[in-house]
Amino acid sequence: MTSANGLICFTNCLLPQEDGSLVEKDLWIDEQRGIILDSQKTFYVNKERPARIIDLGGNILSPGLIDMQINGAYGFDFSVYENDEAYQRGVQMVAERIVETGVTSLLPTVITQEKSIYPKLLGLLKPFSTPTSATFLGWHAEGPFIELTKRGAHAPAYLLPATDGFKAFEEVYGAVNLTEGEDWIMSRDSNPAVRMITAAPEVPGVMNALEESVKRGIIFSIGHSVASTDVATSAIQHGARLITHLFNAMPQLHHRDPSIIGLLGASPHLASPIPISVHLPCNLLEMLPLELPGVASPVFELSSPSPNRKELSWSGINTPKTPSKHQSRPSLHLEKGQIADMSFERPFYGIIVDGIHCHPNSVRLAYSSHPDGCILITDAMKILDPHLKDGVHEWRDGKRFIKEGERLYLEGTTTLAGSVVTLDKCVRNFSMFTGCSLGEAIKCATYNPAKCLGIENKKGTLRPQAHADFTVFDRQGVVLATWVRGKEVWTRSI
Amino acid sequence: MRLIIREDPTTVGDYIANYICKRINEFEPTPQRPFVLGLPTGSSPIPTYKSLIALVKEKKLSFKNVVTFNMDEYVGLPRDHPESYHTFMFREFFSHIDIPPSQVNILDGNAEDLISECKTYENRIKEYGGIELFLGGIGEDGHIAFNEPGSSLASRTRIKTLAYDTILANARFFNNDISAVPRMALTVGVATVLDSREVVVVVTGQRKALALSKAIEDGVNHLWTLSALQLHPWALIVVDEDATAELHVKTVKYFKSIERVQDEVERTQALLKARGKIAEKQVGSLE
């Protein structure tokens, strides 16, 4: 059923807001253009009102869920390449079917590969969608510049250092895949384009490559790493904005060196102007512009450990791409409830909320310390399929998985090998584990990932002009229907 | 004039909504002969709007053939500002009912030529044959629309400077920042309201009690502009118990007795009509 004038009004529904609240409000969309409308403007300026009204019976009309870490689904593995045609068919199949889990956008992960495969694979993962499918946003290369001891299920033989810095990235991923954003997308379809690299900042050369990647609009995520607190902090200061599957494949929280996990609690005191790291494995100091600031803060002067360090200014820490956000307060303050400004923003973090990869207590701990950075991910393997039975399943290279409920092991080991949880289940789990409201859980699977990926004008939001991708939840978080670009593409059969 | 007293703001809203519903349905509006309705903003009419929306959802009422004119709008406030009356009307009423947007009229406080905007507005009302029913509310100082104390009782749609009282009262909608409250508004005049065939005014809450008493128990006075309603042949004021606090017991009793008699007359007239004794349409109250 379509609307006579192409406009639809959703009524009697709760709309998740960007602050995590749920408000009872109508939403107007243009089903032809597949976008959300500014209803008041449509009414007064365009003198139109929707001809079709959909009563959602008090359920939740959420922005479509975004899964920004997923390895495959329905038997198709994003990291297995046979030929172009088979790969594209696989991508399309996943895009068409994944909507039953409420996911309308996803970022496919390519895990560590033999290096000659990358240029081809990443080239195939341009933004993609069909009128009835979820949107593939681009690609996420997880590896090969990761730490051997935290490799998880990644093949050790293929891990690499990035001794030549960004050149090493170009050589592995393909220079053409790492060009400035605009050039990479080429065909200007309306889908936003996302590229993401997970690497370990302590691996030789990675810190050097980081800054150049960020400059080119590639999102850098810290993961599969043993970075010390100093190195991890420095990576954030150089533009890394995300932590890959928090708690997994990284040092556990140690109170004297809280490492990557500790970034969630980054102290305003230490995150302030003083450059943190002196022991970087890469040649970090050379990368920083060495201009003196006009006025040096007294705190800064006092705490400068060497004359050489004095030359590094606050603004020197911030790259030109991320102009000085906040300057830390030079003194203590008296405003209850206010946190002294940070000189850098704490990173987003992806967290697998299947109850297996992270204990519910750990999930709550992370969320409590940095709610705005929390992003729910599935990190699901190719056997993700809500219809699939337990048992032994083929992986690749002759290896096999054992699936027990939502647990997934490499056959013959106790190594967790990714998950098979769906993102809608993660939302419900998250609300249970943390005790947060459903609206706040939804935010962690919609607005937060969109914000992290820089696509919050198009996806993960109900702002006017954003894509009309929706997940309709009942009030217990069960997906009832999924909409993509203004069309209903899936409904739960009762 | 009739005065209807109900228990609280909700029952006042229900009463007015049912009344307007009945009036529109009896009018049998068509695209050629729409029902022209004047509408207010503010907190007092919200229960009425809620109740009207419910009637539309229950399919007992439709605004397909209703044309609306709003009373007023701030000058210089962007149309999509959260406190603009455009925003108020869309949020509280228009978005929930079935009125075609082309049939909604609100003064444009951002018009380049404000005087001509006001003139055009008056003319548009005339083109529709005048307003059938004007719903209004009042301020604590007895103002109807933005016709502040001292406004001419013969006034038409025009630019008005807001009284200091009104600015103070509205500051709560602008983060209690008095300097952010617009100083001017466009508003229909007292005479514009009086020109409509019927006027219905909602007055609720103790804070409006003095204004109500001044408007109906004292003489016609431009310091309490609602009092001009005394000159209107078909006016209805619906109030809650709190709003009657300043009225004489005698006044309250008198109006309560009118309500009973009116009900009786309406019953007999309806019976006559049912038996085919009344051919033409009758409008108006006892007076």
PDB file of N, CA, C and O in Angstrom, chain A residues 346-391:
ATOM      1  N   ARG A 346      36.954  11.228  24.804  1.00  0.00           N
ATOM      2  CA  ARG A 346      37.179   9.799  24.993  1.00  0.00           C
ATOM      3  C   ARG A 346      36.639   9.048  23.779  1.00  0.00           C
ATOM      4  O   ARG A 346      35.687   9.491  23.138  1.00  0.00           O
ATOM      5  N   PRO A 347      37.227   7.916  23.458  1.00  0.00           N
ATOM      6  CA  PRO A 347      36.823   7.242  22.227  1.00  0.00           C
ATOM      7  C   PRO A 347      35.481   6.525  22.375  1.00  0.00           C
ATOM      8  O   PRO A 347      35.043   6.233  23.480  1.00  0.00           O
ATOM      9  N   PHE A 348      34.853   6.271  21.236  1.00  0.00           N
ATOM     10  CA  PHE A 348      33.732   5.340  21.203  1.00  0.00           C
ATOM     11  C   PHE A 348      34.297   3.936  21.437  1.00  0.00           C
ATOM     12  O   PHE A 348      35.483   3.695  21.241  1.00  0.00           O
ATOM     13  N   TYR A 349      33.445   3.024  21.837  1.00  0.00           N
ATOM     14  CA  TYR A 349      33.895   1.641  21.963  1.00  0.00           C
ATOM     15  C   TYR A 349      32.789   0.694  21.530  1.00  0.00           C
ATOM     16  O   TYR A 349      31.632   0.859  21.901  1.00  0.00           O
ATOM     17  N   GLY A 350      33.162  -0.266  20.700  1.00  0.00           N
ATOM     18  CA  GLY A 350      32.213  -1.308  20.318  1.00  0.00           C
ATOM     19  C   GLY A 350      32.212  -2.367  21.400  1.00  0.00           C
ATOM     20  O   GLY A 350      33.255  -2.691  21.964  1.00  0.00           O
ATOM     21  N   ILE A 351      31.044  -2.877  21.725  1.00  0.00           N
ATOM     22  CA  ILE A 351      30.979  -3.890  22.771  1.00  0.00           C
ATOM     23  C   ILE A 351      29.985  -4.983  22.360  1.00  0.00           C
ATOM     24  O   ILE A 351      28.893  -4.683  21.881  1.00  0.00           O
ATOM     25  N   ILE A 352      30.437  -6.231  22.491  1.00  0.00           N
ATOM     26  CA  ILE A 352      29.607  -7.364  22.081  1.00  0.00           C
ATOM     27  C   ILE A 352      28.700  -7.719  23.245  1.00  0.00           C
ATOM     28  O   ILE A 352      29.178  -8.115  24.302  1.00  0.00           O
ATOM     29  N   VAL A 353      27.412  -7.569  23.042  1.00  0.00           N
ATOM     30  CA  VAL A 353      26.499  -7.741  24.170  1.00  0.00           C
ATOM     31  C   VAL A 353      25.731  -9.056  24.029  1.00  0.00           C
ATOM     32  O   VAL A 353      24.499  -9.089  24.025  1.00  0.00           O
ATOM     33  N   ASP A 354      26.495 -10.149  23.849  1.00  0.00           N
ATOM     34  CA  ASP A 354      25.837 -11.460  23.796  1.00  0.00           C
ATOM     35  C   ASP A 354      25.851 -12.135  25.163  1.00  0.00           C
ATOM     36  O   ASP A 354      25.371 -13.258  25.317  1.00  0.00           O
ATOM     37  N   GLY A 355      26.455 -11.482  26.167  1.00  0.00           N
ATOM     38  CA  GLY A 355      26.515 -12.076  27.496  1.00  0.00           C
ATOM     39  C   GLY A 355      27.624 -13.106  27.619  1.00  0.00           C
ATOM     40  O   GLY A 355      27.797 -13.709  28.672  1.00  0.00           O
ATOM     41  N   ILE A 356      28.375 -13.324  26.541  1.00  0.00           N
ATOM     42  CA  ILE A 356      29.446 -14.319  26.537  1.00  0.00           C
ATOM     43  C   ILE A 356      30.804 -13.627  26.379  1.00  0.00           C
ATOM     44  O   ILE A 356      31.712 -13.825  27.165  1.00  0.00           O
ATOM     45  N   HIS A 357      30.912 -12.782  25.380  1.00  0.00           N
ATOM     46  CA  HIS A 357      32.174 -12.088  25.137  1.00  0.00           C
ATOM     47  C   HIS A 357      32.478 -11.042  26.195  1.00  0.00           C
ATOM     48  O   HIS A 357      33.625 -10.661  26.386  1.00  0.00           O
ATOM     49  N   CYS A 358      31.434 -10.534  26.829  1.00  0.00           N
ATOM     50  CA  CYS A 358      31.619  -9.618  27.938  1.00  0.00           C
ATOM     51  C   CYS A 358      30.585  -9.989  28.993  1.00  0.00           C
ATOM     52  O   CYS A 358      29.399 -10.129  28.676  1.00  0.00           O
ATOM     53  N   HIS A 359      31.016 -10.145  30.208  1.00  0.00           N
ATOM     54  CA  HIS A 359      30.084 -10.421  31.295  1.00  0.00           C
ATOM     55  C   HIS A 359      29.146  -9.219  31.463  1.00  0.00           C
ATOM     56  O   HIS A 359      29.589  -8.082  31.285  1.00  0.00           O
ATOM     57  N   PRO A 360      27.900  -9.459  31.792  1.00  0.00           N
ATOM     58  CA  PRO A 360      26.974  -8.330  31.987  1.00  0.00           C
ATOM     59  C   PRO A 360      27.522  -7.253  32.922  1.00  0.00           C
ATOM     60  O   PRO A 360      27.316  -6.065  32.677  1.00  0.00           O
ATOM     61  N   ASN A 361      28.257  -7.669  33.950  1.00  0.00           N
ATOM     62  CA  ASN A 361      28.840  -6.667  34.870  1.00  0.00           C
ATOM     63  C   ASN A 361      29.830  -5.765  34.132  1.00  0.00           C
ATOM     64  O   ASN A 361      29.901  -4.563  34.376  1.00  0.00           O
ATOM     65  N   SER A 362      30.617  -6.377  33.231  1.00  0.00           N
ATOM     66  CA  SER A 362      31.602  -5.590  32.489  1.00  0.00           C
ATOM     67  C   SER A 362      30.900  -4.618  31.549  1.00  0.00           C
ATOM     68  O   SER A 362      31.337  -3.483  31.362  1.00  0.00           O
ATOM     69  N   VAL A 363      29.800  -5.087  30.971  1.00  0.00           N
ATOM     70  CA  VAL A 363      29.038  -4.214  30.076  1.00  0.00           C
ATOM     71  C   VAL A 363      28.545  -3.004  30.845  1.00  0.00           C
ATOM     72  O   VAL A 363      28.677  -1.859  30.409  1.00  0.00           O
ATOM     73  N   ARG A 364      28.024  -3.270  32.038  1.00  0.00           N
ATOM     74  CA  ARG A 364      27.494  -2.155  32.825  1.00  0.00           C
ATOM     75  C   ARG A 364      28.600  -1.206  33.268  1.00  0.00           C
ATOM     76  O   ARG A 364      28.442   0.011  33.266  1.00  0.00           O
ATOM     77  N   LEU A 365      29.738  -1.810  33.618  1.00  0.00           N
ATOM     78  CA  LEU A 365      30.879  -1.002  34.054  1.00  0.00           C
ATOM     79  C   LEU A 365      31.317  -0.048  32.938  1.00  0.00           C
ATOM     80  O   LEU A 365      31.536   1.141  33.169  1.00  0.00           O
ATOM     81  N   ALA A 366      31.425  -0.571  31.744  1.00  0.00           N
ATOM     82  CA  ALA A 366      31.842   0.262  30.613  1.00  0.00           C
ATOM     83  C   ALA A 366      30.813   1.354  30.347  1.00  0.00           C
ATOM     84  O   ALA A 366      31.148   2.530  30.195  1.00  0.00           O
ATOM     85  N   TYR A 367      29.546   0.944  30.320  1.00  0.00           N
ATOM     86  CA  TYR A 367      28.486   1.904  30.002  1.00  0.00           C
ATOM     87  C   TYR A 367      28.415   3.009  31.051  1.00  0.00           C
ATOM     88  O   TYR A 367      28.252   4.185  30.709  1.00  0.00           O
ATOM     89  N   SER A 368      28.569   2.628  32.323  1.00  0.00           N
ATOM     90  CA  SER A 368      28.501   3.638  33.382  1.00  0.00           C
ATOM     91  C   SER A 368      29.620   4.652  33.248  1.00  0.00           C
ATOM     92  O   SER A 368      29.438   5.821  33.540  1.00  0.00           O
ATOM     93  N   SER A 369      30.789   4.192  32.804  1.00  0.00           N
ATOM     94  CA  SER A 369      31.902   5.134  32.785  1.00  0.00           C
ATOM     95  C   SER A 369      31.849   6.060  31.570  1.00  0.00           C
ATOM     96  O   SER A 369      32.305   7.176  31.635  1.00  0.00           O
ATOM     97  N   HIS A 370      31.251   5.594  30.464  1.00  0.00           N
ATOM     98  CA  HIS A 370      31.242   6.456  29.274  1.00  0.00           C
ATOM     99  C   HIS A 370      30.040   6.115  28.393  1.00  0.00           C
ATOM    100  O   HIS A 370      30.180   5.504  27.332  1.00  0.00           O
ATOM    101  N   PRO A 371      28.837   6.506  28.836  1.00  0.00           N
ATOM    102  CA  PRO A 371      27.617   6.107  28.106  1.00  0.00           C
ATOM    103  C   PRO A 371      27.567   6.616  26.664  1.00  0.00           C
ATOM    104  O   PRO A 371      27.090   5.912  25.779  1.00  0.00           O
ATOM    105  N   ASP A 372      28.061   7.834  26.430  1.00  0.00           N
ATOM    106  CA  ASP A 372      27.920   8.388  25.076  1.00  0.00           C
ATOM    107  C   ASP A 372      28.829   7.718  24.058  1.00  0.00           C
ATOM    108  O   ASP A 372      28.675   7.913  22.856  1.00  0.00           O
ATOM    109  N   GLY A 373      29.803   6.940  24.538  1.00  0.00           N
ATOM    110  CA  GLY A 373      30.713   6.286  23.601  1.00  0.00           C
ATOM    111  C   GLY A 373      30.304   4.860  23.279  1.00  0.00           C
ATOM    112  O   GLY A 373      30.945   4.197  22.463  1.00  0.00           O
ATOM    113  N   CYS A 374      29.237   4.400  23.906  1.00  0.00           N
ATOM    114  CA  CYS A 374      28.911   2.975  23.824  1.00  0.00           C
ATOM    115  C   CYS A 374      28.228   2.604  22.510  1.00  0.00           C
ATOM    116  O   CYS A 374      27.245   3.228  22.105  1.00  0.00           O
ATOM    117  N   ILE A 375      28.762   1.598  21.855  1.00  0.00           N
ATOM    118  CA  ILE A 375      28.205   1.136  20.583  1.00  0.00           C
ATOM    119  C   ILE A 375      28.020  -0.377  20.648  1.00  0.00           C
ATOM    120  O   ILE A 375      28.978  -1.117  20.900  1.00  0.00           O
ATOM    121  N   LEU A 376      26.800  -0.828  20.437  1.00  0.00           N
ATOM    122  CA  LEU A 376      26.535  -2.268  20.451  1.00  0.00           C
ATOM    123  C   LEU A 376      26.943  -2.862  19.099  1.00  0.00           C
ATOM    124  O   LEU A 376      26.593  -2.333  18.053  1.00  0.00           O
ATOM    125  N   ILE A 377      27.708  -3.948  19.165  1.00  0.00           N
ATOM    126  CA  ILE A 377      28.089  -4.634  17.937  1.00  0.00           C
ATOM    127  C   ILE A 377      27.791  -6.121  18.103  1.00  0.00           C
ATOM    128  O   ILE A 377      27.694  -6.619  19.222  1.00  0.00           O
ATOM    129  N   THR A 378      27.649  -6.821  16.998  1.00  0.00           N
ATOM    130  CA  THR A 378      27.446  -8.275  17.098  1.00  0.00           C
ATOM    131  C   THR A 378      28.774  -9.007  16.939  1.00  0.00           C
ATOM    132  O   THR A 378      28.979 -10.051  17.524  1.00  0.00           O
ATOM    133  N   ASP A 379      29.689  -8.467  16.118  1.00  0.00           N
ATOM    134  CA  ASP A 379      30.908  -9.165  15.719  1.00  0.00           C
ATOM    135  C   ASP A 379      30.539 -10.574  15.245  1.00  0.00           C
ATOM    136  O   ASP A 379      31.277 -11.530  15.466  1.00  0.00           O
ATOM    137  N   ALA A 380      29.399 -10.679  14.612  1.00  0.00           N
ATOM    138  CA  ALA A 380      28.860 -12.000  14.270  1.00  0.00           C
ATOM    139  C   ALA A 380      29.647 -12.661  13.146  1.00  0.00           C
ATOM    140  O   ALA A 380      30.193 -12.003  12.265  1.00  0.00           O
ATOM    141  N   MET A 381      29.720 -13.984  13.215  1.00  0.00           N
ATOM    142  CA  MET A 381      30.378 -14.786  12.182  1.00  0.00           C
ATOM    143  C   MET A 381      29.377 -15.126  11.090  1.00  0.00           C
ATOM    144  O   MET A 381      28.186 -14.886  11.224  1.00  0.00           O
ATOM    145  N   LYS A 382      29.914 -15.768  10.034  1.00  0.00           N
ATOM    146  CA  LYS A 382      29.054 -16.001   8.871  1.00  0.00           C
ATOM    147  C   LYS A 382      27.854 -16.890   9.181  1.00  0.00           C
ATOM    148  O   LYS A 382      26.886 -16.895   8.439  1.00  0.00           O
ATOM    149  N   ILE A 383      27.942 -17.665  10.250  1.00  0.00           N
ATOM    150  CA  ILE A 383      26.791 -18.518  10.500  1.00  0.00           C
ATOM    151  C   ILE A 383      25.679 -17.777  11.245  1.00  0.00           C
ATOM    152  O   ILE A 383      24.685 -18.375  11.637  1.00  0.00           O
ATOM    153  N   LEU A 384      25.852 -16.479  11.414  1.00  0.00           N
ATOM    154  CA  LEU A 384      24.739 -15.702  11.975  1.00  0.00           C
ATOM    155  C   LEU A 384      23.512 -15.938  11.108  1.00  0.00           C
ATOM    156  O   LEU A 384      23.538 -15.724   9.900  1.00  0.00           O
ATOM    157  N   ASP A 385      22.494 -16.432  11.750  1.00  0.00           N
ATOM    158  CA  ASP A 385      21.242 -16.696  11.047  1.00  0.00           C
ATOM    159  C   ASP A 385      20.269 -17.096  12.139  1.00  0.00           C
ATOM    160  O   ASP A 385      20.414 -18.164  12.733  1.00  0.00           O
ATOM    161  N   PRO A 386      19.302 -16.249  12.424  1.00  0.00           N
ATOM    162  CA  PRO A 386      18.398 -16.557  13.533  1.00  0.00           C
ATOM    163  C   PRO A 386      17.692 -17.900  13.351  1.00  0.00           C
ATOM    164  O   PRO A 386      17.143 -18.437  14.313  1.00  0.00           O
ATOM    165  N   HIS A 387      17.742 -18.469  12.134  1.00  0.00           N
ATOM    166  CA  HIS A 387      17.021 -19.729  11.900  1.00  0.00           C
ATOM    167  C   HIS A 387      17.934 -20.948  12.031  1.00  0.00           C
ATOM    168  O   HIS A 387      17.492 -22.083  11.880  1.00  0.00           O
ATOM    169  N   LEU A 388      19.248 -20.697  12.286  1.00  0.00           N
ATOM    170  CA  LEU A 388      20.218 -21.804  12.253  1.00  0.00           C
ATOM    171  C   LEU A 388      20.219 -22.621  13.544  1.00  0.00           C
ATOM    172  O   LEU A 388      20.139 -22.094  14.636  1.00  0.00           O
ATOM    173  N   LYS A 389      20.356 -23.959  13.380  1.00  0.00           N
ATOM    174  CA  LYS A 389      20.359 -24.867  14.549  1.00  0.00           C
ATOM    175  C   LYS A 389      21.775 -24.971  15.140  1.00  0.00           C
ATOM    176  O   LYS A 389      22.768 -24.677  14.475  1.00  0.00           O
ATOM    177  N   ASP A 390      21.852 -25.450  16.391  1.00  0.00           N
ATOM    178  CA  ASP A 390      23.146 -25.705  17.034  1.00  0.00           C
ATOM    179  C   ASP A 390      23.867 -26.867  16.349  1.00  0.00           C
ATOM    180  O   ASP A 390      23.253 -27.684  15.683  1.00  0.00           O
ATOM    181  N   GLY A 391      25.205 -26.917  16.513  1.00  0.00           N
ATOM    182  CA  GLY A 391      25.956 -28.042  15.951  1.00  0.00           C
ATOM    183  C   GLY A 391      27.270 -27.595  15.344  1.00  0.00           C
ATOM    184  O   GLY A 391      27.773 -26.511  15.634  1.00  0.00           O
TER     185      GLY A 391
END
